[in-house]
Coordinates of C-alpha atoms in Angstrom, one line a residue:
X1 CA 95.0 200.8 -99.7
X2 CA 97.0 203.9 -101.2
X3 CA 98.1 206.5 -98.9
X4 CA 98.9 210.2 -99.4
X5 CA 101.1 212.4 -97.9
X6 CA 100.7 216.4 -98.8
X7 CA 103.3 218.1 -97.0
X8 CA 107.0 215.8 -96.2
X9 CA 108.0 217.2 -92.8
X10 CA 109.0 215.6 -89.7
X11 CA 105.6 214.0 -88.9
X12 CA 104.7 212.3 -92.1
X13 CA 108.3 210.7 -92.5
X14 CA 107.6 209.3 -88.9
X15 CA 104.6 208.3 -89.8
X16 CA 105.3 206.7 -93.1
X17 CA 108.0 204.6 -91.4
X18 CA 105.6 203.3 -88.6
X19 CA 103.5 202.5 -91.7
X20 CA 105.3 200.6 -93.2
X21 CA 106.7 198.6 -90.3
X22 CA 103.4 198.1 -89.2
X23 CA 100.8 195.2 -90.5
X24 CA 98.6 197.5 -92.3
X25 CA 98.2 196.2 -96.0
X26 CA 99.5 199.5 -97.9
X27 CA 100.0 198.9 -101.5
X28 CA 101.6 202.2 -102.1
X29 CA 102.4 205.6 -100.2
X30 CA 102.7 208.3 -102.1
X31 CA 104.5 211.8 -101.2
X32 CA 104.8 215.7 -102.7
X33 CA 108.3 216.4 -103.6
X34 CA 107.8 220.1 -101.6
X35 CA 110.5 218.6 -99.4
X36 CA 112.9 216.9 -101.6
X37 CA 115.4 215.9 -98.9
X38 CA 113.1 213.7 -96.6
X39 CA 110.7 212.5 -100.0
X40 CA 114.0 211.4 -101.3
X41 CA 115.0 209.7 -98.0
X42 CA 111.5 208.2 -97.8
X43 CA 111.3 206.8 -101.4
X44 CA 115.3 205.0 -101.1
X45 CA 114.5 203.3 -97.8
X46 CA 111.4 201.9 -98.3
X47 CA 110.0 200.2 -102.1
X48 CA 106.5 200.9 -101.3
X49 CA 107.0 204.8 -101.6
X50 CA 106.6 207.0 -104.6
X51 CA 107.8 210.7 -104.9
X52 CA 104.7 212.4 -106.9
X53 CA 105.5 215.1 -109.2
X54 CA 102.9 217.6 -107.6
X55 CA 100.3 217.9 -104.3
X56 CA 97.6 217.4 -107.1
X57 CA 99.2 214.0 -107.8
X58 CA 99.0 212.9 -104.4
X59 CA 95.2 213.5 -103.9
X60 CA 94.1 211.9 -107.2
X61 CA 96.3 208.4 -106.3
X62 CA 95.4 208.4 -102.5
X63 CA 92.6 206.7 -100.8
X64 CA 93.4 207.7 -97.0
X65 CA 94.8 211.3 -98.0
X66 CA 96.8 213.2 -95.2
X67 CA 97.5 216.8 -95.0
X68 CA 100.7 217.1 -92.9
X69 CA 101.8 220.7 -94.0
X70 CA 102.8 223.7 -91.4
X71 CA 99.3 225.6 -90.3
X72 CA 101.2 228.8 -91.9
X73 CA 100.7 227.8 -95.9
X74 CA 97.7 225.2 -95.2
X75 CA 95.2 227.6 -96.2
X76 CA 97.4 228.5 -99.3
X77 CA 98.3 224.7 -100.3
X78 CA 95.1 223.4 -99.8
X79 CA 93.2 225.9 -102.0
X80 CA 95.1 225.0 -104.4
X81 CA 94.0 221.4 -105.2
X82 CA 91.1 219.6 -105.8
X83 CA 89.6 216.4 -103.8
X84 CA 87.2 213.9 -104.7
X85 CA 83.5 213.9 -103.5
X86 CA 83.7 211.5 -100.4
X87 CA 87.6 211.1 -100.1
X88 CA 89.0 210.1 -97.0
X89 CA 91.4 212.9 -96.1
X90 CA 93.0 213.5 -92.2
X91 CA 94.4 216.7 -91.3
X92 CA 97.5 216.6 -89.1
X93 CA 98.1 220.6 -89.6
X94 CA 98.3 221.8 -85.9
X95 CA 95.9 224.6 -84.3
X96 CA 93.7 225.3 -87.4
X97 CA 89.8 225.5 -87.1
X98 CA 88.0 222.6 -88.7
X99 CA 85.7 225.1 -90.4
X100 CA 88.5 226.3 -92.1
X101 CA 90.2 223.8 -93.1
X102 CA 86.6 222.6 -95.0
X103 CA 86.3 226.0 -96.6
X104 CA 89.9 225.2 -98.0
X105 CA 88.8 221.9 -99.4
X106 CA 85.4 223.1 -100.9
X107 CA 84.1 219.2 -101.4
X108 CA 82.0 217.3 -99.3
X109 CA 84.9 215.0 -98.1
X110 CA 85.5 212.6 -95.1
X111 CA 87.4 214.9 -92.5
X112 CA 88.9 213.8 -89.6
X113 CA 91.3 215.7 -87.6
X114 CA 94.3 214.1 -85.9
X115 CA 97.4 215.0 -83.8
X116 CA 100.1 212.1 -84.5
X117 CA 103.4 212.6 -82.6
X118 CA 106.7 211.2 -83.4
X119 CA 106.5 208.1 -81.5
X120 CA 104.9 206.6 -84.2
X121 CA 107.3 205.9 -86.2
X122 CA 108.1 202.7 -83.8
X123 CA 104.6 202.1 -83.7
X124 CA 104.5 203.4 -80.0
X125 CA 102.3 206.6 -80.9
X126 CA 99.0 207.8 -79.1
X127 CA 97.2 209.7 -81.8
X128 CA 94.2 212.0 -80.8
X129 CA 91.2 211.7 -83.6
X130 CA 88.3 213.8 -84.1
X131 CA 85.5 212.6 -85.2
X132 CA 85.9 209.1 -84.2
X133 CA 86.3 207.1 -87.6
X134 CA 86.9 203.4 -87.5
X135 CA 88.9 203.2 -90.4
X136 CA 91.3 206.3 -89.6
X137 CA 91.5 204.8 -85.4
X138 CA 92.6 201.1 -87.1
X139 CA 95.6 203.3 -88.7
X140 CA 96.7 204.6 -85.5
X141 CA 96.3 202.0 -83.9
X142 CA 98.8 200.1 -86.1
X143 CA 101.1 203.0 -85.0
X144 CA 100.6 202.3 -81.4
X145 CA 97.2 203.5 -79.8
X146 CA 94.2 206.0 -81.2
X147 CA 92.5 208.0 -78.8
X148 CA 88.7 208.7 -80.4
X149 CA 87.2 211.9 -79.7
X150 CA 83.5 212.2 -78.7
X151 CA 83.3 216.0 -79.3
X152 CA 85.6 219.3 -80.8
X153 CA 86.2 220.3 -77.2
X154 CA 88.0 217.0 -75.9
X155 CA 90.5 217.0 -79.2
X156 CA 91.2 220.6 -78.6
X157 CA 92.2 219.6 -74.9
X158 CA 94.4 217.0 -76.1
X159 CA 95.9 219.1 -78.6
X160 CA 96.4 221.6 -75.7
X161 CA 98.2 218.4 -73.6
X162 CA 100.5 217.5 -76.5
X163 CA 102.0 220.8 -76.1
X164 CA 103.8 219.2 -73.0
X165 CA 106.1 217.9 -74.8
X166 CA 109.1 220.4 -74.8
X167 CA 108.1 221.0 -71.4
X168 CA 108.8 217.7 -70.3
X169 CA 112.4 217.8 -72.3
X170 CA 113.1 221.1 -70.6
X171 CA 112.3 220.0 -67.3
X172 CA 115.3 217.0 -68.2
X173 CA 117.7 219.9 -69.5
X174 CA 117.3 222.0 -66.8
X175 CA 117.8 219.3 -64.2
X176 CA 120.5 217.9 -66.1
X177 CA 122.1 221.4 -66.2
X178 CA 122.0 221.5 -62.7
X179 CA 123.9 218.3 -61.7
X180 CA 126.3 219.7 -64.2
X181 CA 126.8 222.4 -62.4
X182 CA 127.3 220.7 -59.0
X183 CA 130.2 219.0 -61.1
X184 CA 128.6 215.9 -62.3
X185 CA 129.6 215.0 -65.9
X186 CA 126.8 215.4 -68.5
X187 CA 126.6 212.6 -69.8
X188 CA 126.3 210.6 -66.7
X189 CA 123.3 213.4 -64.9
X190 CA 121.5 212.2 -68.6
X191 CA 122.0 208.7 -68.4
X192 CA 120.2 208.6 -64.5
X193 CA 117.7 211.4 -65.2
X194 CA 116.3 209.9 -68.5
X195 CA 115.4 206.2 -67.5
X196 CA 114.5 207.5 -64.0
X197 CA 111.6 209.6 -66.1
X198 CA 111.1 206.9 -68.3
X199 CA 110.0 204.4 -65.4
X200 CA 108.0 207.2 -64.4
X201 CA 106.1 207.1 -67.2
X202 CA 105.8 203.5 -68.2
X203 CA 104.2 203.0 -63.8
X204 CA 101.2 205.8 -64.8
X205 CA 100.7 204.1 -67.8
X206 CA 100.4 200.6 -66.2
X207 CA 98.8 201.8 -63.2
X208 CA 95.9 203.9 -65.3
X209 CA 93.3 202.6 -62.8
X210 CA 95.1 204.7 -60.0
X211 CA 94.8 207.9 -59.0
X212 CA 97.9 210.3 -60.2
X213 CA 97.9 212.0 -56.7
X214 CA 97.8 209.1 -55.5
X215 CA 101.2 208.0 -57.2
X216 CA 102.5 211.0 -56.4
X217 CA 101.8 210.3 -52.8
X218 CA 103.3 207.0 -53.3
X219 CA 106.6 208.3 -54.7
X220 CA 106.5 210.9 -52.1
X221 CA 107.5 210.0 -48.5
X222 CA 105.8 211.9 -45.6
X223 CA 108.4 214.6 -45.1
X224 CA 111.1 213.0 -47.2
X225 CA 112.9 214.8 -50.4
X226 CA 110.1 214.2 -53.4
X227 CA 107.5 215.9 -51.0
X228 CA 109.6 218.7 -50.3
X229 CA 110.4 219.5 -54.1
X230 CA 107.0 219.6 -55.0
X231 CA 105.4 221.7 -52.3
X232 CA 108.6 224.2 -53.1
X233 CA 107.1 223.7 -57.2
X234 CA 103.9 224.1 -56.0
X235 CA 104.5 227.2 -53.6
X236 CA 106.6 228.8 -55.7
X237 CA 104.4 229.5 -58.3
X238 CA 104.9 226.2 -60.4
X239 CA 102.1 224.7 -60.8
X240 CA 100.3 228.1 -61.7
X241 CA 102.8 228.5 -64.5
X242 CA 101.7 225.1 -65.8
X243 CA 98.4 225.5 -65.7
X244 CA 98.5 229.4 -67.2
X245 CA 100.8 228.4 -70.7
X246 CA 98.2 225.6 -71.1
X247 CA 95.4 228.2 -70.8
X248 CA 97.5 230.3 -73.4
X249 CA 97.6 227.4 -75.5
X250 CA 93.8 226.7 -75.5
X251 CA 93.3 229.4 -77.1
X252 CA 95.6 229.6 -79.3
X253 CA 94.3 226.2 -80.7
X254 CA 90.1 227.7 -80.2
X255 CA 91.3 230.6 -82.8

């Protein structure tokens, strides 16, 4: 299998290294020299890449062809070049309409729509696919987990929940600020808040059968300090703020 990268930002050089220190059987991956730094990175780390002298380049050598370039100049890149009858292409630009995105190819292609994040480069990833497609989900999965979508409406949610992401690093930051303030050093308020998350993470993951209230409750003594933070979150206006800027971003993402 040949792979094709049109775009080189941050996402396809994670995903080129989860690649190819996964066990997929990749004879080549090839990349557009738009961003000469990372393609040039890319190509000197690992034998298997190859620097193409154009975007056309890349869709002519590729089997599995992904279009990783910034939703701003999709529509003008992608007009640009021409695809094969059938070809296998995924689109990793974020927020754009699949209608459009087919308008811009102009071919009767294989499209399937995914939302990578940067985890996969250590092959820890959870990818979000639309439409399910076994040979695209075996990819992912290499890179850690794929998550197949049923229907437009459950990837545009998932899209809308991968948008936590600074959120979760601002929440860290600000609490991290705050034991600064109260004359903690830095580094030490980071190196307690960013495992103590990390756990938190790793017991909803193990425990997926269980109720996230319910592990909420369970981290939460009756009266103690974690129930008193989040009824002042939820009180204060918190959760409503969550819940609004997700709102805001579904539909952003519907167009």
């Amino acid at each position: 299998m040949r792979i094709g990268f049109v775009g080189t930002g941050a996402i396809t050089e994670a995903m080129v290294t989860g690649i190819v220190g996964s066990a997929l059987a990749v004879a080549e991956i090839v990349v557009s020299p738009r961003n000469a730094e990372i393609a040039a990175r890319l190509a000197s780390r690992f034998p298997s890449v190859r620097i193409a002298a154009n975007n056309q380049e890349v869709v002519d050598a590729a089997d599995v062809l992904f279009l990783a370039i910034r939703p701003q100049i999709a529509g003008e890149v992608i007009r640009e070049l021409a695809f094969r009858r059938g070809q296998t292409i995924v689109s990793v630009v974020a927020a754009t309409d699949r209608a459009g995105l087919k308008s811009w190819i102009r071919e009767d292609v294989q499209l399937t729509q995914a939302i990578p994040l940067p985890f996969v480069a250590d092959c820890k990833g959870v990818t979000a696919i639309y439409p399910p497609n076994n040979e695209i989900a075996a990819i992912f999965d290499a890179l850690g987990s794929a998550v197949e979508c049923e229907t437009k409406d459950e990837y545009d949610l998932l899209a809308v929940a991968s948008a936590l992401m600074g959120t979760y690093f601002g929440i860290l930051e600000r609490a991290t600020g705050w034991l600064t303030e109260k004359g903690m050093a830095r580094e030490k308020a980071r190196a307690y808040l960013a495992p103590l998350f990390s756990s938190l993470a790793q017991k909803a993951a193990a425990a997926d059968q269980t109720a996230l209230d319910a592990l909420r409750r369970e981290f939460s003594t009756p009266g103690g300090l974690n129930e008193q933070v989040f009824e002042d979150f939820d009180r204060d206006g918190g959760s409503r703020a969550l819940t609004d800027a997700l709102e805001r971003v579904l539909a952003r993402v519907r167009g």
